Tab-separated table of N, CA, C and O in Angstrom:
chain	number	residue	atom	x	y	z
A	25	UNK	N	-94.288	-259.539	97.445
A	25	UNK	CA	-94.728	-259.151	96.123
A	25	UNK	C	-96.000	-259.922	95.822
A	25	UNK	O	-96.150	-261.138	95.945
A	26	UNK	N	-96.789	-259.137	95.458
A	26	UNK	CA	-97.981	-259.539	95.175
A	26	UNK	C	-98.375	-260.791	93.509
A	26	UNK	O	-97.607	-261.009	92.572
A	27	UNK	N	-99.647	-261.296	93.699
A	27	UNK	CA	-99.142	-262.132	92.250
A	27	UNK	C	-99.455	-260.831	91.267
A	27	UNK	O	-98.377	-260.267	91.082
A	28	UNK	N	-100.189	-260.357	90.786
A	28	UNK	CA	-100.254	-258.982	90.255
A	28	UNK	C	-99.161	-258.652	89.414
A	28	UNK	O	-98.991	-258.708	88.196
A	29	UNK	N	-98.166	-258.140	90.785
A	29	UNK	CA	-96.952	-257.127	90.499
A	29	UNK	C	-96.315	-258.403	89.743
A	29	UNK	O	-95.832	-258.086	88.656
A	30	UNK	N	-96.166	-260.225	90.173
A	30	UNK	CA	-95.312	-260.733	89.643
A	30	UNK	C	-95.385	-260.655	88.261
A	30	UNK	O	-94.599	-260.171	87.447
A	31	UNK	N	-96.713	-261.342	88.093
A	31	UNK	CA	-97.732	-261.416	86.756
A	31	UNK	C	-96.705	-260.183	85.772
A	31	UNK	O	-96.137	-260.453	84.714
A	32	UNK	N	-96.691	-258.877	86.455
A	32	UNK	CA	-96.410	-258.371	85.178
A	32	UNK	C	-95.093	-257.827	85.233
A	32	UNK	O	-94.815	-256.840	84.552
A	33	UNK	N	-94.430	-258.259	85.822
A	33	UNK	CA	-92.486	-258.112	86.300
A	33	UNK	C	-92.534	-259.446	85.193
A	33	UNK	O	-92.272	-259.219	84.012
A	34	UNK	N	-92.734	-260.250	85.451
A	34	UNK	CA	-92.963	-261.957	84.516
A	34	UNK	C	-93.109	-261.139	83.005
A	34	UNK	O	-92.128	-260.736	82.380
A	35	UNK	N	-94.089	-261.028	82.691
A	35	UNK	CA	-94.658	-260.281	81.413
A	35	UNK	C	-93.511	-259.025	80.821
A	35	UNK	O	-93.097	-259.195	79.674
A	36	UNK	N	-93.264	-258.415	81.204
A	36	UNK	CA	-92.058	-257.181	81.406
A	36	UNK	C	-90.574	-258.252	80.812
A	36	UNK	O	-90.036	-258.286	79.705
A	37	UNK	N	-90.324	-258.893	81.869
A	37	UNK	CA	-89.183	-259.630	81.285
A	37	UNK	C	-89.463	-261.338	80.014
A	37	UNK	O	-88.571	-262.054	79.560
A	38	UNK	N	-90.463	-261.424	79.874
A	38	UNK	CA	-90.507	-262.342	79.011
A	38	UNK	C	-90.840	-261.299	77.266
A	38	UNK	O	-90.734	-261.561	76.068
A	39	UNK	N	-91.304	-259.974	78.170
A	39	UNK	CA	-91.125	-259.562	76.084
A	39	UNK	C	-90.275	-258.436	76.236
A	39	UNK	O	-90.751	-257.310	76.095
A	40	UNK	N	-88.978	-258.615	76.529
A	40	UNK	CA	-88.287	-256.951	76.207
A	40	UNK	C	-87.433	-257.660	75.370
A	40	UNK	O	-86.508	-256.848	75.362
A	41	UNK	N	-86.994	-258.710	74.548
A	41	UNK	CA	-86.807	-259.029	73.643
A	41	UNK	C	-87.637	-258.572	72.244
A	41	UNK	O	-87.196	-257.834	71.363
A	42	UNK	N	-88.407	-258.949	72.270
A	42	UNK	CA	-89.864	-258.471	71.326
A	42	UNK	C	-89.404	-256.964	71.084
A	42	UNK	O	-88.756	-256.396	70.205
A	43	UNK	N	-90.023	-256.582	72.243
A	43	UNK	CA	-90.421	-254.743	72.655
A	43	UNK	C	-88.838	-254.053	72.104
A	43	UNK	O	-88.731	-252.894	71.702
A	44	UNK	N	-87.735	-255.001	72.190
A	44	UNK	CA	-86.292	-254.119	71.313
A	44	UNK	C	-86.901	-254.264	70.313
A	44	UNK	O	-87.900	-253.624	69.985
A	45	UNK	N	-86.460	-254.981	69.811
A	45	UNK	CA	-86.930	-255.434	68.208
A	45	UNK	C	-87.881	-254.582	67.336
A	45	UNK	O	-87.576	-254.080	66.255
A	46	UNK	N	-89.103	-254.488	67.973
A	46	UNK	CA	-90.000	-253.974	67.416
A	46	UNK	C	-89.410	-252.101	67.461
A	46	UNK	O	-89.541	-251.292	66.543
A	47	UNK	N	-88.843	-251.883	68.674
A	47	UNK	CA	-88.748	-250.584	68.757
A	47	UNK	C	-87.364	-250.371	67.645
A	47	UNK	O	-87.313	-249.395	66.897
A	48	UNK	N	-86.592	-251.129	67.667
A	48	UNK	CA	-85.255	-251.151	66.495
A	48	UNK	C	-85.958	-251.218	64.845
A	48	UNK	O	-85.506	-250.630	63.863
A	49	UNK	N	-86.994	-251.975	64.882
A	49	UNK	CA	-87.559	-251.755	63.113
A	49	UNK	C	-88.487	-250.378	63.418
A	49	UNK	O	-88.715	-249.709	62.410
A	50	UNK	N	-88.997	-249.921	64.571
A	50	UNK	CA	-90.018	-248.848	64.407
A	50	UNK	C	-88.588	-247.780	64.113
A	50	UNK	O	-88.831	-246.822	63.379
A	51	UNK	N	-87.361	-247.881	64.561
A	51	UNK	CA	-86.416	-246.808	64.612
A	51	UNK	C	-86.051	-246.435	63.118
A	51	UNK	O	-86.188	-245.325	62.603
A	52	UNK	N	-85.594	-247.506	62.567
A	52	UNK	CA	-85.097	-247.972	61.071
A	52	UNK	C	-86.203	-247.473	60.322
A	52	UNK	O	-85.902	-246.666	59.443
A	53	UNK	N	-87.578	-247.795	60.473
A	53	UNK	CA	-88.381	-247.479	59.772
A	53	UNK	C	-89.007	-245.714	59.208
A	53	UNK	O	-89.595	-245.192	58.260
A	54	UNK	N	-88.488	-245.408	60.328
A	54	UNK	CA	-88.537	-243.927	60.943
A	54	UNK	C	-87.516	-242.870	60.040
A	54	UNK	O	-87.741	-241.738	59.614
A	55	UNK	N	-86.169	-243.834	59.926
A	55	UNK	CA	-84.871	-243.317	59.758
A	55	UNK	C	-85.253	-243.361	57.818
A	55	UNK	O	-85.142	-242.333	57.149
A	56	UNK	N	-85.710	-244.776	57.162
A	56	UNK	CA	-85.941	-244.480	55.454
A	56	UNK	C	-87.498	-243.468	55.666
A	56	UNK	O	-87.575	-242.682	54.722
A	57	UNK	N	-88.385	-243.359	56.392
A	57	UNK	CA	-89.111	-242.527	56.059
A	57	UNK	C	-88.705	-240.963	55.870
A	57	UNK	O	-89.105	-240.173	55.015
A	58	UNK	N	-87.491	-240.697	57.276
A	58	UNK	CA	-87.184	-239.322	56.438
A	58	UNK	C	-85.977	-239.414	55.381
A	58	UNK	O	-85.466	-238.487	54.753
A	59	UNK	N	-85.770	-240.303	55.364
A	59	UNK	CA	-85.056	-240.505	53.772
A	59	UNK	C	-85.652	-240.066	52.619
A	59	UNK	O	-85.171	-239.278	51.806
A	60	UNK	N	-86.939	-240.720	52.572
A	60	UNK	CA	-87.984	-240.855	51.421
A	60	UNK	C	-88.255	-239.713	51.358
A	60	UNK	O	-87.880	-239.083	50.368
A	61	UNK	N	-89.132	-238.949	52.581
A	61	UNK	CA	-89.300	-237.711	52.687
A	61	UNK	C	-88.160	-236.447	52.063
A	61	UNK	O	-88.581	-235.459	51.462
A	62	UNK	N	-86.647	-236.700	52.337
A	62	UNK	CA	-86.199	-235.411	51.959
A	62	UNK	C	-85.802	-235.711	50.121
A	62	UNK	O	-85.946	-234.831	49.272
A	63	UNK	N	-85.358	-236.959	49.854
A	63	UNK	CA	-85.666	-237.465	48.503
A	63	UNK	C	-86.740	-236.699	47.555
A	63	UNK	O	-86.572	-235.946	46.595
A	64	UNK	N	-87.833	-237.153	48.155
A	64	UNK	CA	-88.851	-236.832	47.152
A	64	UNK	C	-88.721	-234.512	47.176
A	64	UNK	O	-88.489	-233.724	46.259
A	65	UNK	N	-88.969	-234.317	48.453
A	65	UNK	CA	-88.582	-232.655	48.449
A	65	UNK	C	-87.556	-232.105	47.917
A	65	UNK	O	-87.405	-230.885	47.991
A	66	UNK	N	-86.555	-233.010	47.204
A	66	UNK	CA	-85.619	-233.009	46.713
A	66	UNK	C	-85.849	-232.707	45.045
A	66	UNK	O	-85.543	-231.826	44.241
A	67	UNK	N	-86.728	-234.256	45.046
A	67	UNK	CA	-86.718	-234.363	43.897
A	67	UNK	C	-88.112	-233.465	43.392
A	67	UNK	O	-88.247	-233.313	42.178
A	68	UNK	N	-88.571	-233.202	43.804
A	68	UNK	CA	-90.030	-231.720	43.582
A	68	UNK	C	-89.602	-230.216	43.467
A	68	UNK	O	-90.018	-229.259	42.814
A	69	UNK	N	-88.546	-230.420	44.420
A	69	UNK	CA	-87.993	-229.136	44.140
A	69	UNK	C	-86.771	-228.836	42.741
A	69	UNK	O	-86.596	-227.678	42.361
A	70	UNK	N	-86.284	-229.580	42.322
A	70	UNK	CA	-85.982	-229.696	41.200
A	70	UNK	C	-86.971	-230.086	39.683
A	70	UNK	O	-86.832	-229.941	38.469
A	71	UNK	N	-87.771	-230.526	40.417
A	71	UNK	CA	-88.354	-230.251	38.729
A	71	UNK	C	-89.075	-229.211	38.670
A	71	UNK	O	-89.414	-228.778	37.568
A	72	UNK	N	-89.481	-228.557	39.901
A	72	UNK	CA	-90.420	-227.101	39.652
A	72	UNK	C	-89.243	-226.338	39.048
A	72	UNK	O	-89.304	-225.741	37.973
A	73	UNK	N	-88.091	-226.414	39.892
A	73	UNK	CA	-86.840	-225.391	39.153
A	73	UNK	C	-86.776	-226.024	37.680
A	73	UNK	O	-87.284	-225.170	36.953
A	74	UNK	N	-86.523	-226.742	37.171
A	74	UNK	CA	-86.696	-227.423	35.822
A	74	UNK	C	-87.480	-226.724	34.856
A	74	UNK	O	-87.115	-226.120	33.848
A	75	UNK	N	-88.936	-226.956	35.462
A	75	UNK	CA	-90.426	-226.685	35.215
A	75	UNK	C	-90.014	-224.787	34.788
A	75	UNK	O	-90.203	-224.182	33.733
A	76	UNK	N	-89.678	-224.518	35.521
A	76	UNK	CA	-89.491	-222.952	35.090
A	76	UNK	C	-88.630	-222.569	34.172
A	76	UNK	O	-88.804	-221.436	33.724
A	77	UNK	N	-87.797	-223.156	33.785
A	77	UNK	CA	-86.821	-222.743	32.859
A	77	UNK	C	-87.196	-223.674	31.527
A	77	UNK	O	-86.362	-223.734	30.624
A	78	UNK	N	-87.880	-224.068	31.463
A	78	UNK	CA	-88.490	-224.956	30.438
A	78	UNK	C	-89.261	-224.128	28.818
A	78	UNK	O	-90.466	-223.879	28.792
A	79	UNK	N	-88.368	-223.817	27.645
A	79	UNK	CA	-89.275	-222.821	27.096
A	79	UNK	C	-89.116	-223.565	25.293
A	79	UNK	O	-88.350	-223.396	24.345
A	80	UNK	N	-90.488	-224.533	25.620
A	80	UNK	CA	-90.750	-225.359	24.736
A	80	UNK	C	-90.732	-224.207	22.938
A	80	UNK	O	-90.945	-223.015	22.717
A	81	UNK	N	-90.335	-225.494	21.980
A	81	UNK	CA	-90.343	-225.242	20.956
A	81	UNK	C	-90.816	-225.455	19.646
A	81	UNK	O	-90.550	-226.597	19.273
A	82	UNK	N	-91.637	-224.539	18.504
A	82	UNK	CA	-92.463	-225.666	17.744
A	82	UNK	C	-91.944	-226.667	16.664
A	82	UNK	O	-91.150	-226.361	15.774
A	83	UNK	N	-92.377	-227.639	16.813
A	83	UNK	CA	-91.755	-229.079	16.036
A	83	UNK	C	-91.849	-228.746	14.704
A	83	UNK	O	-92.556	-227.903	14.150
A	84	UNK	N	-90.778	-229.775	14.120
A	84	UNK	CA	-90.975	-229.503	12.519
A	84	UNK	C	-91.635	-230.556	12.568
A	84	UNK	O	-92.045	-231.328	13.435
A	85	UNK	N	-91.676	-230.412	11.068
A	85	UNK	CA	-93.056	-231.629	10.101
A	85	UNK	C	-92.122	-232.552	10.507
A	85	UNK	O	-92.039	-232.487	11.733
A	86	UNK	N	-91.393	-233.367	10.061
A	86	UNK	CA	-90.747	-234.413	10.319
A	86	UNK	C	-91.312	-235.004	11.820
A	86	UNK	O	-92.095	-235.948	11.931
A	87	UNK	N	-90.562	-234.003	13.258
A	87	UNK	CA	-90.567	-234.711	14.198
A	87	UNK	C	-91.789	-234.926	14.896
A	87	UNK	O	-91.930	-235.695	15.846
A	88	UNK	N	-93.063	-233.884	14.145
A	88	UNK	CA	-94.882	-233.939	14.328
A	88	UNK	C	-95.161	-235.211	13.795
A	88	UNK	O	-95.824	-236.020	14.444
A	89	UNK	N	-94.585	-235.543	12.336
A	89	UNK	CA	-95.231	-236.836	11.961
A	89	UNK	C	-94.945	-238.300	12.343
A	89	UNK	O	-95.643	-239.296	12.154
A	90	UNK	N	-93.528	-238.154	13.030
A	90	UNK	CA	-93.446	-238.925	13.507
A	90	UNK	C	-94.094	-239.828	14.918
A	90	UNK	O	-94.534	-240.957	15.135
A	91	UNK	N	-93.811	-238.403	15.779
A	91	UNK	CA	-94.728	-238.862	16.895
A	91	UNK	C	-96.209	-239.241	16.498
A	91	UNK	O	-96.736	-240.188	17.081
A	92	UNK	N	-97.097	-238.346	15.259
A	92	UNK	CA	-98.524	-238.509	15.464
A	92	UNK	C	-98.312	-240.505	14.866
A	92	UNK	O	-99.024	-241.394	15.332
A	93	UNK	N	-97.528	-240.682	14.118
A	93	UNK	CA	-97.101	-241.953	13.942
A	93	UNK	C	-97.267	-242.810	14.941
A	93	UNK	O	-98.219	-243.568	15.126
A	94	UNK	N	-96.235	-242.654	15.628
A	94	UNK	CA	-96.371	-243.438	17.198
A	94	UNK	C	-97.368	-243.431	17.719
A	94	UNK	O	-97.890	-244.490	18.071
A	95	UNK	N	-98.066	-241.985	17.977
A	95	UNK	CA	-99.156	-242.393	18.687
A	95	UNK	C	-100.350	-243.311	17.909
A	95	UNK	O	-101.098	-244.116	18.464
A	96	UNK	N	-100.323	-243.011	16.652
A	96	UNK	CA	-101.304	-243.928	15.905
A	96	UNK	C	-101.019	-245.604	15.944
A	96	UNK	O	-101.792	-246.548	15.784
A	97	UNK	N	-99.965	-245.564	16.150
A	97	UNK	CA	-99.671	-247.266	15.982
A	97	UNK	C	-99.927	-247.793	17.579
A	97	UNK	O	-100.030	-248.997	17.817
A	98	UNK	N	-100.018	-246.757	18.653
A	98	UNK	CA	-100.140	-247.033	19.948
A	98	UNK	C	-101.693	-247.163	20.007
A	98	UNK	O	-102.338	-248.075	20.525
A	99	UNK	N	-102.218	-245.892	19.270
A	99	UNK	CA	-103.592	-245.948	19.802
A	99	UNK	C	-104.600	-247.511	19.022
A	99	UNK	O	-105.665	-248.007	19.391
A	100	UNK	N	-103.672	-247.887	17.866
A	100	UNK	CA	-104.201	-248.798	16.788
A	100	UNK	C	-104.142	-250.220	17.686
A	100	UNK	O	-105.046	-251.049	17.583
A	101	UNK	N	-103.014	-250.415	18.558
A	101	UNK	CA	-102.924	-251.500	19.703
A	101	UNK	C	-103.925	-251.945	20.418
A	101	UNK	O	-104.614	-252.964	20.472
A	102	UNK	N	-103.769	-250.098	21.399
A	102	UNK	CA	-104.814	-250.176	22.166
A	102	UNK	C	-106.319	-250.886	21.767
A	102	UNK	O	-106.842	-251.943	22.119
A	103	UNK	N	-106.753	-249.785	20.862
A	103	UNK	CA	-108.073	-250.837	20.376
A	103	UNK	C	-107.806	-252.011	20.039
A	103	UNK	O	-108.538	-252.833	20.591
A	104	UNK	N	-107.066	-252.423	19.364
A	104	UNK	CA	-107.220	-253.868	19.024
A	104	UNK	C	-107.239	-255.181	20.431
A	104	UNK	O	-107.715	-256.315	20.379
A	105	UNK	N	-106.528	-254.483	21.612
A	105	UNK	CA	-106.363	-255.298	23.207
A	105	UNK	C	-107.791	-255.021	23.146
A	105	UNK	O	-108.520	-256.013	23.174
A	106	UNK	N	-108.517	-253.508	23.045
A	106	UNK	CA	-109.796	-253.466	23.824
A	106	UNK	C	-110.422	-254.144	23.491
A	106	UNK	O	-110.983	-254.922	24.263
A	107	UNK	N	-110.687	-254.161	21.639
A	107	UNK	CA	-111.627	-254.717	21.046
A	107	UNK	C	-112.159	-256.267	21.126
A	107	UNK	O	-113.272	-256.772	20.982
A	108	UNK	N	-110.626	-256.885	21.474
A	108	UNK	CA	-110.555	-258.415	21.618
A	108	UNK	C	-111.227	-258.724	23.428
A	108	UNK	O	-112.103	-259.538	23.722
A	109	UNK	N	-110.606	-257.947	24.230
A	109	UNK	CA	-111.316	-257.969	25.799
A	109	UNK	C	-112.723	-257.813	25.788
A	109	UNK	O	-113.489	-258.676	26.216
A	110	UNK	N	-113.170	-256.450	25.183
A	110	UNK	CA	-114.465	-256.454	25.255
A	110	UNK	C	-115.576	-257.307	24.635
A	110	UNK	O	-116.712	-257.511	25.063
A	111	UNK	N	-114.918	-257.802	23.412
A	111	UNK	CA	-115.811	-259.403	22.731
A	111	UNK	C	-115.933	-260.388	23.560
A	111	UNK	O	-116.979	-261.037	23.555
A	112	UNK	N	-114.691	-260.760	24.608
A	112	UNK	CA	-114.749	-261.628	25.623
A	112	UNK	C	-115.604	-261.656	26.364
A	112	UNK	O	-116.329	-262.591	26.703
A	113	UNK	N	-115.564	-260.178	26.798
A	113	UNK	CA	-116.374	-260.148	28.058
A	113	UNK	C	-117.736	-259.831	28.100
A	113	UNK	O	-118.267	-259.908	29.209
A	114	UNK	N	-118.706	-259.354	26.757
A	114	UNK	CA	-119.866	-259.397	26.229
A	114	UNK	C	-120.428	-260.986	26.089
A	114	UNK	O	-121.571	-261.371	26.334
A	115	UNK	N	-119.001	-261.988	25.509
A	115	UNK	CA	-119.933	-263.266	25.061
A	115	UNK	C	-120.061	-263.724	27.005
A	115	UNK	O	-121.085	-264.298	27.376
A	116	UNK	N	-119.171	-263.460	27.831
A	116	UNK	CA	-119.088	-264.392	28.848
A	116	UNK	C	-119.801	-263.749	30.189
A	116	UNK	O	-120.746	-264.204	30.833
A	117	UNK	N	-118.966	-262.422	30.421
A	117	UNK	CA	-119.455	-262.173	31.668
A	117	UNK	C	-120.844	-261.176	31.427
A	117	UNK	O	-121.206	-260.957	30.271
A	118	UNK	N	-121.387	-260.749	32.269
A	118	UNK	CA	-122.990	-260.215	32.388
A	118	UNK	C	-122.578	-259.072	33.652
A	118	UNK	O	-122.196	-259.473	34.751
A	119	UNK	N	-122.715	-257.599	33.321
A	119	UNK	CA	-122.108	-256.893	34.951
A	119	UNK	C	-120.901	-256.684	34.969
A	119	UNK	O	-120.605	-256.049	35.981
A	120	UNK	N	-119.961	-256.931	34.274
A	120	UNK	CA	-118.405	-256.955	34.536
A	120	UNK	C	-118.039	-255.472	34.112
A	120	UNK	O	-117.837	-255.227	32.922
A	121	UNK	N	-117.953	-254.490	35.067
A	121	UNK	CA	-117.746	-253.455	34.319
A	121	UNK	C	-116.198	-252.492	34.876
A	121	UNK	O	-115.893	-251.302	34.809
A	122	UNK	N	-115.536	-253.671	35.395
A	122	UNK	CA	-113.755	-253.242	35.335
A	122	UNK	C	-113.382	-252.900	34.229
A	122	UNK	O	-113.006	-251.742	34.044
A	123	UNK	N	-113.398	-253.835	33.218
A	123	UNK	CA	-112.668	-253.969	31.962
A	123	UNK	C	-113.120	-252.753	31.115
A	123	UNK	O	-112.352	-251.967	30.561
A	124	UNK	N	-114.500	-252.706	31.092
A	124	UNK	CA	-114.719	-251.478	30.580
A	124	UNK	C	-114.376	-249.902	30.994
A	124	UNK	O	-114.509	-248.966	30.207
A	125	UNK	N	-113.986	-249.793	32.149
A	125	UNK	CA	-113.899	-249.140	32.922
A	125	UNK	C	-112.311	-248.689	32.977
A	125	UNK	O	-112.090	-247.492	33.161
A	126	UNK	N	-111.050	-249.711	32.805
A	126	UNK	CA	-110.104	-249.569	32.186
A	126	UNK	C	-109.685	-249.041	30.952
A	126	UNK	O	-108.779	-248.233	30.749
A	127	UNK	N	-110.570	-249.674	30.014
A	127	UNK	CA	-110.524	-249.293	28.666
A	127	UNK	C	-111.157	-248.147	28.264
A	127	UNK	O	-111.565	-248.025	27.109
A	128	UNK	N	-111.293	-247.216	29.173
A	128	UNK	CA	-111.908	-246.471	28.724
A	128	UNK	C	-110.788	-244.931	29.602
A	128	UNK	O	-110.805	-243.714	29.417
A	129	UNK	N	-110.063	-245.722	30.418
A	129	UNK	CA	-108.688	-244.750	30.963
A	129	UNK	C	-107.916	-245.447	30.040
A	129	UNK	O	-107.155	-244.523	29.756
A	130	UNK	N	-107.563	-246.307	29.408
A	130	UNK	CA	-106.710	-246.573	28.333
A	130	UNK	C	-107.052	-245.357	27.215
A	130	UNK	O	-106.351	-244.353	27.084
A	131	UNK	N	-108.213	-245.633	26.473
A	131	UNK	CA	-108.533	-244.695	25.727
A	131	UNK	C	-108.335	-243.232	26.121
A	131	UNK	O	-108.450	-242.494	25.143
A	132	UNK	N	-107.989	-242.395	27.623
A	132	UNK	CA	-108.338	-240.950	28.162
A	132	UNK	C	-106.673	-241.191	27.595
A	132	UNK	O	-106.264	-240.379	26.765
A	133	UNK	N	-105.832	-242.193	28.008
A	133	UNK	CA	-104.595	-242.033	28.096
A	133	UNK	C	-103.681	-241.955	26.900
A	133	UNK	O	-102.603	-241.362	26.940
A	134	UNK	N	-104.242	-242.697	25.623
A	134	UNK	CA	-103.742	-242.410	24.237
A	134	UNK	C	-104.527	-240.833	23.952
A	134	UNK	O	-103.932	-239.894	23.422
A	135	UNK	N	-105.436	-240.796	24.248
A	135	UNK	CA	-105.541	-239.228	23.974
A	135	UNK	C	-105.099	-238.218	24.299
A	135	UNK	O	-105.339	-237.167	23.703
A	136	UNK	N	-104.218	-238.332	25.506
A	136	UNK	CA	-103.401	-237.260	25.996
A	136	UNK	C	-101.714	-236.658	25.512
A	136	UNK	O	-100.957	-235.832	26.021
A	137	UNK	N	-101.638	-237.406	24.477
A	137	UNK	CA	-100.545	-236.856	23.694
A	137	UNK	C	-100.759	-236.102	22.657
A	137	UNK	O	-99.952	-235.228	22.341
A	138	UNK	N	-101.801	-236.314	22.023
A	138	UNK	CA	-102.727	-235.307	20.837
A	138	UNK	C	-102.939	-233.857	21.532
A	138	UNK	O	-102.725	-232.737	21.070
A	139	UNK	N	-103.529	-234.336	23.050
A	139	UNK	CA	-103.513	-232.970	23.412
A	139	UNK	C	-102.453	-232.235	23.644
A	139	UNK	O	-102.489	-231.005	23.609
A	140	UNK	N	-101.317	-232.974	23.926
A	140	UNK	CA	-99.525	-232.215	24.056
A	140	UNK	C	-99.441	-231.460	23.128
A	140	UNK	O	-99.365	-230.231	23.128
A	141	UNK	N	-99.455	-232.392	22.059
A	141	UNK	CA	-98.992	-231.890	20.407
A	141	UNK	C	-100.114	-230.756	20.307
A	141	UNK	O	-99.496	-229.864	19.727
A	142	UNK	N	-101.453	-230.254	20.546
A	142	UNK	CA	-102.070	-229.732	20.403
A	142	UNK	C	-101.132	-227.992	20.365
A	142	UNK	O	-100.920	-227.127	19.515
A	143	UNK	N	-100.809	-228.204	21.803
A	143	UNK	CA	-100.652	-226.629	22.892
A	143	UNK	C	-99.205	-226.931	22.898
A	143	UNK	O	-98.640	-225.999	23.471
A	144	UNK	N	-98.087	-228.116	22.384
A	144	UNK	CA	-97.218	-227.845	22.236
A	144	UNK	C	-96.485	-226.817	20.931
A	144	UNK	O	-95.487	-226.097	20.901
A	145	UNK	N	-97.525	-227.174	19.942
A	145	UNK	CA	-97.119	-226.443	18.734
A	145	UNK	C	-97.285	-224.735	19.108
A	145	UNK	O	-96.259	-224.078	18.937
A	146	UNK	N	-98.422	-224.047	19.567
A	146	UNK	CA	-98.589	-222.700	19.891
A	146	UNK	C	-96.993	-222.101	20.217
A	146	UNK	O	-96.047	-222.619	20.812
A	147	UNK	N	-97.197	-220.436	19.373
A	147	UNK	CA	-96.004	-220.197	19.614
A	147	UNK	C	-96.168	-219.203	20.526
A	147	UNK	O	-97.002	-218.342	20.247
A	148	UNK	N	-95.419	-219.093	21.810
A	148	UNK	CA	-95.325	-218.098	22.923
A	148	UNK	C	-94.286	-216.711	22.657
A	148	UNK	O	-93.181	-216.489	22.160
A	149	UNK	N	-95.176	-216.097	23.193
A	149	UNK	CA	-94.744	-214.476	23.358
A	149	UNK	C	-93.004	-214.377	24.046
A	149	UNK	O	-92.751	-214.521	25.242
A	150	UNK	N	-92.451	-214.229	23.465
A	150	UNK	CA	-90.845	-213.992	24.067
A	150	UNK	C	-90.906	-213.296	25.664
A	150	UNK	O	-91.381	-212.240	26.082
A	151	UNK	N	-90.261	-214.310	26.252
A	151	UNK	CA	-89.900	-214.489	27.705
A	151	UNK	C	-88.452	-213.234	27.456
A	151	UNK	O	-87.757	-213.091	26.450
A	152	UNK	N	-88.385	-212.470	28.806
A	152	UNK	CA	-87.367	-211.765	28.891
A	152	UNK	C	-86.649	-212.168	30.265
A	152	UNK	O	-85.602	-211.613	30.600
């Protein structure tokens, strides 16, 4: 036997310890991925079925004013976090334009319930 062939008969038996191992977490790993996988197709395919049978209704005054409530006391937060971050970061940093950049998907994101309430109120043509 050549040194070569030993070299890697040597090599061969010093990692098939390793080489299980690794192939036992690549197995496992394999096994929650199609977990995850039929989970989530699971769970997509139930809310499209959901999604279709879904035949929204228009709110009374009560449960409109309440939410526009909520959202006002949410959106009244929001600015007040922004307003205090962005004073910070005008007196200190120069270029910093994360924060603004957040606060300004903060702001897209309190606005997107106004738009619910918008097209939630519309009343739809009777489904048969």
């Amino acid at each position: 036997m050549g040194r070569i062939r030993y070299g890697l008969w040597w090599l061969d038996q010093a990692t098939t310890g390793p080489r299980s191992r690794v192939r036992a977490v690549g197995d496992g790993a394999a096994t929650v991925g199609r977990e995850l996988r039929w989970a989530t197709e699971l769970s997509v395919r139930s809310t499209v079925a959901g999604i279709d049978h879904v035949r929204p209704e228009p709110w009374g005054d009560r449960k409109l004013l309440v939410l526009v409530t909520v959202i006002a006391v949410g959106a009244l937060a929001v600015a007040l976090v922004l307003g205090v971050g962005m004073a910070r970061w005008a007196m200190t940093l120069s270029n910093a334009m994360p924060f603004a950049a957040v606060g300004a998907l903060a702001v897209g994101l309190a606005f997107l319930p106004l738009a619910y309430l918008v097209f939630v109120s519309k009343r739809r043509g009777r489904r048969s």
